[in-house]
JSON list of C-alpha atoms in Angstrom, two decimals:
[
{"chain": "Q", "resi": 205, "resn": "MET", "atom": "CA", "xyz": [0.00, 0.00, 0.00]},
{"chain": "Q", "resi": 206, "resn": "GLU", "atom": "CA", "xyz": [2.83, 2.34, 0.89]},
{"chain": "Q", "resi": 207, "resn": "SER", "atom": "CA", "xyz": [4.54, 1.72, -2.48]},
{"chain": "Q", "resi": 208, "resn": "PHE", "atom": "CA", "xyz": [1.22, 2.45, -4.24]},
{"chain": "Q", "resi": 209, "resn": "SER", "atom": "CA", "xyz": [1.03, 5.84, -2.44]},
{"chain": "Q", "resi": 210, "resn": "LEU", "atom": "CA", "xyz": [4.64, 6.57, -3.26]},
{"chain": "Q", "resi": 211, "resn": "ILE", "atom": "CA", "xyz": [4.05, 5.77, -6.95]},
{"chain": "Q", "resi": 212, "resn": "THR", "atom": "CA", "xyz": [0.91, 7.93, -7.00]},
{"chain": "Q", "resi": 213, "resn": "ILE", "atom": "CA", "xyz": [2.75, 10.84, -5.39]},
{"chain": "Q", "resi": 214, "resn": "SER", "atom": "CA", "xyz": [5.67, 10.39, -7.82]},
{"chain": "Q", "resi": 215, "resn": "ILE", "atom": "CA", "xyz": [3.33, 10.41, -10.81]},
{"chain": "Q", "resi": 216, "resn": "ALA", "atom": "CA", "xyz": [1.52, 13.50, -9.50]},
{"chain": "Q", "resi": 217, "resn": "LEU", "atom": "CA", "xyz": [4.80, 15.34, -8.93]},
{"chain": "Q", "resi": 218, "resn": "PHE", "atom": "CA", "xyz": [6.00, 14.33, -12.40]},
{"chain": "Q", "resi": 219, "resn": "CYS", "atom": "CA", "xyz": [2.80, 15.70, -13.98]},
{"chain": "Q", "resi": 220, "resn": "ILE", "atom": "CA", "xyz": [3.03, 18.93, -12.00]},
{"chain": "Q", "resi": 221, "resn": "ALA", "atom": "CA", "xyz": [6.70, 19.38, -12.95]},
{"chain": "Q", "resi": 222, "resn": "ASN", "atom": "CA", "xyz": [5.96, 18.76, -16.65]},
{"chain": "Q", "resi": 223, "resn": "SER", "atom": "CA", "xyz": [3.03, 21.14, -16.57]},
{"chain": "Q", "resi": 224, "resn": "TRP", "atom": "CA", "xyz": [5.14, 23.84, -14.89]},
{"chain": "Q", "resi": 225, "resn": "ALA", "atom": "CA", "xyz": [8.05, 23.30, -17.33]},
{"chain": "Q", "resi": 226, "resn": "ALA", "atom": "CA", "xyz": [5.75, 23.54, -20.35]},
{"chain": "Q", "resi": 227, "resn": "ARG", "atom": "CA", "xyz": [4.18, 26.73, -19.04]},
{"chain": "Q", "resi": 228, "resn": "TYR", "atom": "CA", "xyz": [7.45, 28.46, -18.20]},
{"chain": "Q", "resi": 229, "resn": "GLN", "atom": "CA", "xyz": [9.58, 27.09, -21.03]},
{"chain": "Q", "resi": 230, "resn": "PRO", "atom": "CA", "xyz": [10.99, 29.99, -23.05]},
{"chain": "Q", "resi": 231, "resn": "ARG", "atom": "CA", "xyz": [9.07, 30.06, -26.31]},
{"chain": "Q", "resi": 232, "resn": "GLU", "atom": "CA", "xyz": [11.03, 30.75, -29.47]},
{"chain": "Q", "resi": 233, "resn": "GLU", "atom": "CA", "xyz": [10.05, 34.09, -30.95]},
{"chain": "Q", "resi": 234, "resn": "SER", "atom": "CA", "xyz": [8.23, 33.85, -34.28]},
{"chain": "Q", "resi": 235, "resn": "SER", "atom": "CA", "xyz": [9.77, 35.68, -37.22]},
{"chain": "Q", "resi": 236, "resn": "ASP", "atom": "CA", "xyz": [6.77, 37.99, -37.24]},
{"chain": "Q", "resi": 237, "resn": "ASP", "atom": "CA", "xyz": [7.33, 38.88, -33.57]},
{"chain": "Q", "resi": 238, "resn": "PHE", "atom": "CA", "xyz": [11.06, 39.24, -34.23]},
{"chain": "Q", "resi": 239, "resn": "ILE", "atom": "CA", "xyz": [10.43, 41.74, -37.03]},
{"chain": "Q", "resi": 240, "resn": "ARG", "atom": "CA", "xyz": [7.90, 43.70, -34.98]},
{"chain": "Q", "resi": 241, "resn": "SER", "atom": "CA", "xyz": [10.18, 43.95, -31.94]},
{"chain": "Q", "resi": 242, "resn": "SER", "atom": "CA", "xyz": [13.23, 44.79, -34.09]},
{"chain": "Q", "resi": 243, "resn": "CYS", "atom": "CA", "xyz": [11.31, 47.58, -35.81]},
{"chain": "Q", "resi": 244, "resn": "GLU", "atom": "CA", "xyz": [10.76, 49.27, -32.45]},
{"chain": "Q", "resi": 245, "resn": "VAL", "atom": "CA", "xyz": [14.30, 50.73, -32.67]},
{"chain": "Q", "resi": 246, "resn": "THR", "atom": "CA", "xyz": [13.40, 52.61, -35.87]},
{"chain": "Q", "resi": 247, "resn": "ARG", "atom": "CA", "xyz": [11.88, 56.08, -36.25]},
{"chain": "Q", "resi": 248, "resn": "TYR", "atom": "CA", "xyz": [9.01, 54.65, -38.32]},
{"chain": "Q", "resi": 249, "resn": "PRO", "atom": "CA", "xyz": [8.17, 51.30, -36.69]},
{"chain": "Q", "resi": 250, "resn": "GLU", "atom": "CA", "xyz": [4.82, 50.76, -38.44]},
{"chain": "Q", "resi": 251, "resn": "LEU", "atom": "CA", "xyz": [6.34, 51.37, -41.89]},
{"chain": "Q", "resi": 252, "resn": "CYS", "atom": "CA", "xyz": [9.25, 49.13, -40.91]},
{"chain": "Q", "resi": 253, "resn": "TYR", "atom": "CA", "xyz": [6.98, 46.26, -39.90]},
{"chain": "Q", "resi": 254, "resn": "LYS", "atom": "CA", "xyz": [4.64, 46.73, -42.87]},
{"chain": "Q", "resi": 255, "resn": "THR", "atom": "CA", "xyz": [7.47, 46.59, -45.41]},
{"chain": "Q", "resi": 256, "resn": "LEU", "atom": "CA", "xyz": [9.55, 43.84, -43.78]},
{"chain": "Q", "resi": 257, "resn": "SER", "atom": "CA", "xyz": [6.84, 41.42, -42.65]},
{"chain": "Q", "resi": 258, "resn": "ALA", "atom": "CA", "xyz": [6.36, 40.27, -46.26]},
{"chain": "Q", "resi": 259, "resn": "TYR", "atom": "CA", "xyz": [9.91, 38.87, -46.05]},
{"chain": "Q", "resi": 260, "resn": "SER", "atom": "CA", "xyz": [9.48, 37.03, -42.74]},
{"chain": "Q", "resi": 261, "resn": "SER", "atom": "CA", "xyz": [10.21, 33.60, -44.25]},
{"chain": "Q", "resi": 262, "resn": "THR", "atom": "CA", "xyz": [13.59, 34.88, -45.50]},
{"chain": "Q", "resi": 263, "resn": "ILE", "atom": "CA", "xyz": [14.37, 36.98, -42.41]},
{"chain": "Q", "resi": 264, "resn": "GLN", "atom": "CA", "xyz": [13.25, 34.43, -39.82]},
{"chain": "Q", "resi": 265, "resn": "ASN", "atom": "CA", "xyz": [15.01, 35.59, -36.62]},
{"chain": "Q", "resi": 266, "resn": "ASP", "atom": "CA", "xyz": [18.23, 36.73, -38.25]},
{"chain": "Q", "resi": 267, "resn": "PRO", "atom": "CA", "xyz": [19.21, 40.39, -37.60]},
{"chain": "Q", "resi": 268, "resn": "LEU", "atom": "CA", "xyz": [21.60, 40.32, -40.58]},
{"chain": "Q", "resi": 269, "resn": "GLN", "atom": "CA", "xyz": [18.82, 39.18, -42.94]},
{"chain": "Q", "resi": 270, "resn": "LEU", "atom": "CA", "xyz": [16.54, 41.83, -41.43]},
{"chain": "Q", "resi": 271, "resn": "ALA", "atom": "CA", "xyz": [19.03, 44.65, -42.11]},
{"chain": "Q", "resi": 272, "resn": "ASN", "atom": "CA", "xyz": [19.74, 43.26, -45.57]},
{"chain": "Q", "resi": 273, "resn": "ALA", "atom": "CA", "xyz": [16.02, 43.16, -46.42]},
{"chain": "Q", "resi": 274, "resn": "ALA", "atom": "CA", "xyz": [15.56, 46.72, -45.13]},
{"chain": "Q", "resi": 275, "resn": "LEU", "atom": "CA", "xyz": [18.43, 47.94, -47.34]},
{"chain": "Q", "resi": 276, "resn": "ASN", "atom": "CA", "xyz": [16.96, 46.14, -50.36]},
{"chain": "Q", "resi": 277, "resn": "ILE", "atom": "CA", "xyz": [13.53, 47.68, -49.76]},
{"chain": "Q", "resi": 278, "resn": "SER", "atom": "CA", "xyz": [15.09, 51.13, -49.46]},
{"chain": "Q", "resi": 279, "resn": "LEU", "atom": "CA", "xyz": [17.06, 50.60, -52.67]},
{"chain": "Q", "resi": 280, "resn": "GLU", "atom": "CA", "xyz": [14.00, 49.42, -54.62]},
{"chain": "Q", "resi": 281, "resn": "SER", "atom": "CA", "xyz": [12.02, 52.41, -53.40]},
{"chain": "Q", "resi": 282, "resn": "ALA", "atom": "CA", "xyz": [14.84, 54.83, -54.29]},
{"chain": "Q", "resi": 283, "resn": "GLU", "atom": "CA", "xyz": [15.13, 53.37, -57.80]},
{"chain": "Q", "resi": 284, "resn": "SER", "atom": "CA", "xyz": [11.39, 53.56, -58.36]},
{"chain": "Q", "resi": 285, "resn": "THR", "atom": "CA", "xyz": [11.24, 57.10, -56.99]},
{"chain": "Q", "resi": 286, "resn": "SER", "atom": "CA", "xyz": [14.13, 58.22, -59.18]},
{"chain": "Q", "resi": 287, "resn": "ASN", "atom": "CA", "xyz": [12.20, 57.09, -62.26]},
{"chain": "Q", "resi": 288, "resn": "ILE", "atom": "CA", "xyz": [8.98, 58.73, -61.09]},
{"chain": "Q", "resi": 289, "resn": "VAL", "atom": "CA", "xyz": [10.69, 62.06, -60.36]},
{"chain": "Q", "resi": 290, "resn": "ALA", "atom": "CA", "xyz": [12.59, 62.00, -63.68]},
{"chain": "Q", "resi": 291, "resn": "ASN", "atom": "CA", "xyz": [9.32, 61.33, -65.53]},
{"chain": "Q", "resi": 292, "resn": "MET", "atom": "CA", "xyz": [7.68, 64.29, -63.78]},
{"chain": "Q", "resi": 293, "resn": "LEU", "atom": "CA", "xyz": [10.28, 66.52, -65.34]},
{"chain": "Q", "resi": 294, "resn": "LYS", "atom": "CA", "xyz": [9.25, 65.27, -68.78]},
{"chain": "Q", "resi": 295, "resn": "ALA", "atom": "CA", "xyz": [5.50, 65.06, -68.17]},
{"chain": "Q", "resi": 296, "resn": "HIS", "atom": "CA", "xyz": [4.85, 68.46, -66.60]},
{"chain": "Q", "resi": 297, "resn": "ASN", "atom": "CA", "xyz": [5.37, 71.88, -68.02]},
{"chain": "Q", "resi": 298, "resn": "VAL", "atom": "CA", "xyz": [7.81, 73.22, -65.45]},
{"chain": "Q", "resi": 299, "resn": "GLY", "atom": "CA", "xyz": [9.80, 76.41, -65.37]},
{"chain": "Q", "resi": 300, "resn": "PRO", "atom": "CA", "xyz": [13.58, 76.60, -65.26]},
{"chain": "Q", "resi": 301, "resn": "LYS", "atom": "CA", "xyz": [13.77, 76.88, -61.45]},
{"chain": "Q", "resi": 302, "resn": "GLU", "atom": "CA", "xyz": [11.44, 73.89, -61.02]},
{"chain": "Q", "resi": 303, "resn": "ALA", "atom": "CA", "xyz": [13.36, 71.89, -63.62]},
{"chain": "Q", "resi": 304, "resn": "GLY", "atom": "CA", "xyz": [16.64, 72.65, -61.83]},
{"chain": "Q", "resi": 305, "resn": "ALA", "atom": "CA", "xyz": [15.23, 71.46, -58.48]},
{"chain": "Q", "resi": 306, "resn": "ILE", "atom": "CA", "xyz": [13.91, 68.27, -60.06]},
{"chain": "Q", "resi": 307, "resn": "ARG", "atom": "CA", "xyz": [17.21, 67.54, -61.85]},
{"chain": "Q", "resi": 308, "resn": "ASP", "atom": "CA", "xyz": [19.13, 68.14, -58.61]},
{"chain": "Q", "resi": 309, "resn": "CYS", "atom": "CA", "xyz": [16.75, 65.82, -56.80]},
{"chain": "Q", "resi": 310, "resn": "VAL", "atom": "CA", "xyz": [17.21, 63.07, -59.39]},
{"chain": "Q", "resi": 311, "resn": "GLU", "atom": "CA", "xyz": [21.00, 63.39, -59.01]},
{"chain": "Q", "resi": 312, "resn": "ASN", "atom": "CA", "xyz": [20.73, 63.22, -55.22]},
{"chain": "Q", "resi": 313, "resn": "VAL", "atom": "CA", "xyz": [18.55, 60.12, -55.42]},
{"chain": "Q", "resi": 314, "resn": "LYS", "atom": "CA", "xyz": [20.99, 58.51, -57.88]},
{"chain": "Q", "resi": 315, "resn": "ASP", "atom": "CA", "xyz": [23.79, 59.15, -55.38]},
{"chain": "Q", "resi": 316, "resn": "SER", "atom": "CA", "xyz": [21.61, 57.58, -52.70]},
{"chain": "Q", "resi": 317, "resn": "ILE", "atom": "CA", "xyz": [21.04, 54.54, -54.92]},
{"chain": "Q", "resi": 318, "resn": "ASP", "atom": "CA", "xyz": [24.79, 54.11, -55.43]},
{"chain": "Q", "resi": 319, "resn": "GLU", "atom": "CA", "xyz": [25.43, 54.32, -51.68]},
{"chain": "Q", "resi": 320, "resn": "LEU", "atom": "CA", "xyz": [22.70, 51.79, -50.90]},
{"chain": "Q", "resi": 321, "resn": "LYS", "atom": "CA", "xyz": [24.15, 49.43, -53.52]},
{"chain": "Q", "resi": 322, "resn": "GLN", "atom": "CA", "xyz": [27.61, 49.76, -51.95]},
{"chain": "Q", "resi": 323, "resn": "SER", "atom": "CA", "xyz": [26.06, 48.92, -48.58]},
{"chain": "Q", "resi": 324, "resn": "LEU", "atom": "CA", "xyz": [24.40, 45.80, -49.94]},
{"chain": "Q", "resi": 325, "resn": "VAL", "atom": "CA", "xyz": [27.62, 44.59, -51.55]},
{"chain": "Q", "resi": 326, "resn": "ALA", "atom": "CA", "xyz": [29.47, 45.13, -48.28]},
{"chain": "Q", "resi": 327, "resn": "MET", "atom": "CA", "xyz": [26.77, 43.23, -46.34]},
{"chain": "Q", "resi": 328, "resn": "LYS", "atom": "CA", "xyz": [27.84, 40.10, -48.23]},
{"chain": "Q", "resi": 329, "resn": "ASN", "atom": "CA", "xyz": [31.38, 40.38, -46.85]},
{"chain": "Q", "resi": 330, "resn": "LEU", "atom": "CA", "xyz": [30.78, 40.62, -43.11]},
{"chain": "Q", "resi": 331, "resn": "GLU", "atom": "CA", "xyz": [32.66, 37.44, -42.22]},
{"chain": "Q", "resi": 332, "resn": "GLY", "atom": "CA", "xyz": [36.09, 37.66, -40.68]},
{"chain": "Q", "resi": 333, "resn": "PRO", "atom": "CA", "xyz": [38.23, 40.12, -38.78]},
{"chain": "Q", "resi": 334, "resn": "ASP", "atom": "CA", "xyz": [37.14, 43.18, -40.79]},
{"chain": "Q", "resi": 335, "resn": "PHE", "atom": "CA", "xyz": [33.56, 43.08, -39.48]},
{"chain": "Q", "resi": 336, "resn": "GLU", "atom": "CA", "xyz": [33.76, 46.37, -37.56]},
{"chain": "Q", "resi": 337, "resn": "MET", "atom": "CA", "xyz": [35.43, 48.28, -40.40]},
{"chain": "Q", "resi": 338, "resn": "ILE", "atom": "CA", "xyz": [32.92, 46.98, -42.96]},
{"chain": "Q", "resi": 339, "resn": "MET", "atom": "CA", "xyz": [30.01, 47.84, -40.65]},
{"chain": "Q", "resi": 340, "resn": "ARG", "atom": "CA", "xyz": [31.35, 51.40, -40.23]},
{"chain": "Q", "resi": 341, "resn": "ASN", "atom": "CA", "xyz": [31.51, 51.72, -44.01]},
{"chain": "Q", "resi": 342, "resn": "ILE", "atom": "CA", "xyz": [27.95, 50.45, -44.35]},
{"chain": "Q", "resi": 343, "resn": "GLN", "atom": "CA", "xyz": [26.76, 52.91, -41.69]},
{"chain": "Q", "resi": 344, "resn": "THR", "atom": "CA", "xyz": [28.53, 55.74, -43.50]},
{"chain": "Q", "resi": 345, "resn": "TRP", "atom": "CA", "xyz": [27.01, 54.85, -46.88]},
{"chain": "Q", "resi": 346, "resn": "VAL", "atom": "CA", "xyz": [23.48, 54.45, -45.55]},
{"chain": "Q", "resi": 347, "resn": "SER", "atom": "CA", "xyz": [23.79, 57.69, -43.59]},
{"chain": "Q", "resi": 348, "resn": "ALA", "atom": "CA", "xyz": [25.05, 59.45, -46.75]},
{"chain": "Q", "resi": 349, "resn": "ALA", "atom": "CA", "xyz": [22.10, 58.01, -48.71]},
{"chain": "Q", "resi": 350, "resn": "LEU", "atom": "CA", "xyz": [19.74, 59.47, -46.13]},
{"chain": "Q", "resi": 351, "resn": "THR", "atom": "CA", "xyz": [21.50, 62.85, -46.35]},
{"chain": "Q", "resi": 352, "resn": "ASP", "atom": "CA", "xyz": [21.14, 62.82, -50.16]},
{"chain": "Q", "resi": 353, "resn": "GLU", "atom": "CA", "xyz": [17.41, 62.12, -49.83]},
{"chain": "Q", "resi": 354, "resn": "ASP", "atom": "CA", "xyz": [17.01, 64.93, -47.30]},
{"chain": "Q", "resi": 355, "resn": "THR", "atom": "CA", "xyz": [18.95, 67.26, -49.62]},
{"chain": "Q", "resi": 356, "resn": "CYS", "atom": "CA", "xyz": [16.49, 66.43, -52.38]},
{"chain": "Q", "resi": 357, "resn": "LEU", "atom": "CA", "xyz": [13.60, 67.36, -50.09]},
{"chain": "Q", "resi": 358, "resn": "ASP", "atom": "CA", "xyz": [15.30, 70.66, -49.20]},
{"chain": "Q", "resi": 359, "resn": "GLY", "atom": "CA", "xyz": [15.27, 71.59, -52.89]},
{"chain": "Q", "resi": 360, "resn": "PHE", "atom": "CA", "xyz": [11.50, 71.85, -52.80]},
{"chain": "Q", "resi": 361, "resn": "GLU", "atom": "CA", "xyz": [11.20, 74.36, -49.98]},
{"chain": "Q", "resi": 362, "resn": "GLY", "atom": "CA", "xyz": [9.33, 77.54, -50.82]},
{"chain": "Q", "resi": 363, "resn": "ASN", "atom": "CA", "xyz": [6.48, 78.31, -53.19]},
{"chain": "Q", "resi": 364, "resn": "PHE", "atom": "CA", "xyz": [8.24, 78.45, -56.54]},
{"chain": "Q", "resi": 365, "resn": "MET", "atom": "CA", "xyz": [6.82, 75.13, -57.79]},
{"chain": "Q", "resi": 366, "resn": "ASN", "atom": "CA", "xyz": [3.43, 73.83, -58.87]},
{"chain": "Q", "resi": 367, "resn": "GLY", "atom": "CA", "xyz": [1.87, 72.48, -55.67]},
{"chain": "Q", "resi": 368, "resn": "LYS", "atom": "CA", "xyz": [0.70, 69.18, -57.17]},
{"chain": "Q", "resi": 369, "resn": "VAL", "atom": "CA", "xyz": [4.11, 68.31, -58.63]},
{"chain": "Q", "resi": 370, "resn": "LYS", "atom": "CA", "xyz": [5.94, 69.50, -55.53]},
{"chain": "Q", "resi": 371, "resn": "ASN", "atom": "CA", "xyz": [3.70, 67.51, -53.16]},
{"chain": "Q", "resi": 372, "resn": "SER", "atom": "CA", "xyz": [3.98, 64.38, -55.27]},
{"chain": "Q", "resi": 373, "resn": "ILE", "atom": "CA", "xyz": [7.78, 64.53, -55.38]},
{"chain": "Q", "resi": 374, "resn": "ARG", "atom": "CA", "xyz": [8.02, 65.31, -51.66]},
{"chain": "Q", "resi": 375, "resn": "SER", "atom": "CA", "xyz": [5.71, 62.42, -50.82]},
{"chain": "Q", "resi": 376, "resn": "HIS", "atom": "CA", "xyz": [7.81, 59.91, -52.79]},
{"chain": "Q", "resi": 377, "resn": "ILE", "atom": "CA", "xyz": [11.14, 61.19, -51.47]},
{"chain": "Q", "resi": 378, "resn": "LYS", "atom": "CA", "xyz": [9.83, 61.32, -47.91]},
{"chain": "Q", "resi": 379, "resn": "LYS", "atom": "CA", "xyz": [8.88, 57.62, -48.06]},
{"chain": "Q", "resi": 380, "resn": "VAL", "atom": "CA", "xyz": [12.33, 56.69, -49.43]},
{"chain": "Q", "resi": 381, "resn": "ALA", "atom": "CA", "xyz": [13.95, 58.71, -46.63]},
{"chain": "Q", "resi": 382, "resn": "GLN", "atom": "CA", "xyz": [11.80, 56.96, -44.01]},
{"chain": "Q", "resi": 383, "resn": "LEU", "atom": "CA", "xyz": [12.73, 53.53, -45.41]},
{"chain": "Q", "resi": 384, "resn": "THR", "atom": "CA", "xyz": [16.41, 54.50, -45.46]},
{"chain": "Q", "resi": 385, "resn": "SER", "atom": "CA", "xyz": [16.18, 55.81, -41.90]},
{"chain": "Q", "resi": 386, "resn": "ASN", "atom": "CA", "xyz": [14.68, 52.48, -40.81]},
{"chain": "Q", "resi": 387, "resn": "ALA", "atom": "CA", "xyz": [17.40, 50.55, -42.65]},
{"chain": "Q", "resi": 388, "resn": "LEU", "atom": "CA", "xyz": [20.07, 52.64, -40.93]},
{"chain": "Q", "resi": 389, "resn": "ALA", "atom": "CA", "xyz": [18.55, 51.94, -37.50]},
{"chain": "Q", "resi": 390, "resn": "LEU", "atom": "CA", "xyz": [18.56, 48.19, -38.21]},
{"chain": "Q", "resi": 391, "resn": "VAL", "atom": "CA", "xyz": [22.15, 48.34, -39.48]},
{"chain": "Q", "resi": 392, "resn": "ASN", "atom": "CA", "xyz": [23.13, 50.25, -36.32]},
{"chain": "Q", "resi": 393, "resn": "LYS", "atom": "CA", "xyz": [21.42, 47.55, -34.26]},
{"chain": "Q", "resi": 394, "resn": "LEU", "atom": "CA", "xyz": [23.73, 44.97, -35.87]},
{"chain": "Q", "resi": 395, "resn": "VAL", "atom": "CA", "xyz": [26.75, 46.88, -34.58]},
{"chain": "Q", "resi": 396, "resn": "ASN", "atom": "CA", "xyz": [25.35, 47.16, -31.07]}
]
């Protein structure tokens, strides 16, 4: 009888321990949760999550893949925006001052595209002892890309341009700058 009680108590303790362990076992973060929590370090977390969540199967829980995806999204947006802004110059009857601002903007965005491309190439070479130097270069290029985008926006200050054209260009460039800002925050997170 005593052994029966001892077995019953042992089984009960085993069940309680397993139940407790299952309840308090650290759960692996889903890639969706990983992206959402990682985006909290950015200036535009909702845009960050919205644009990166589509790549969750590639990103999984890898901060390097997350930063790489953010850079690619920023690059694609910059390339698309460059084409849109260049086409606005052709499609709209703009004066010389407006045309100059648009041409300057296109040049700034092209510089931004080049810097984002350099960053993506460097991201492929992060193995080895040069990690810190490569990361500093990537940070510098992405920061320069953001500066170029902001410089483009500065060119449309004032009232010298058709409001519809101006607002459209500013809207596109602003989104590229937000994506680049998010990419820079995620690159900086890799370093930290």
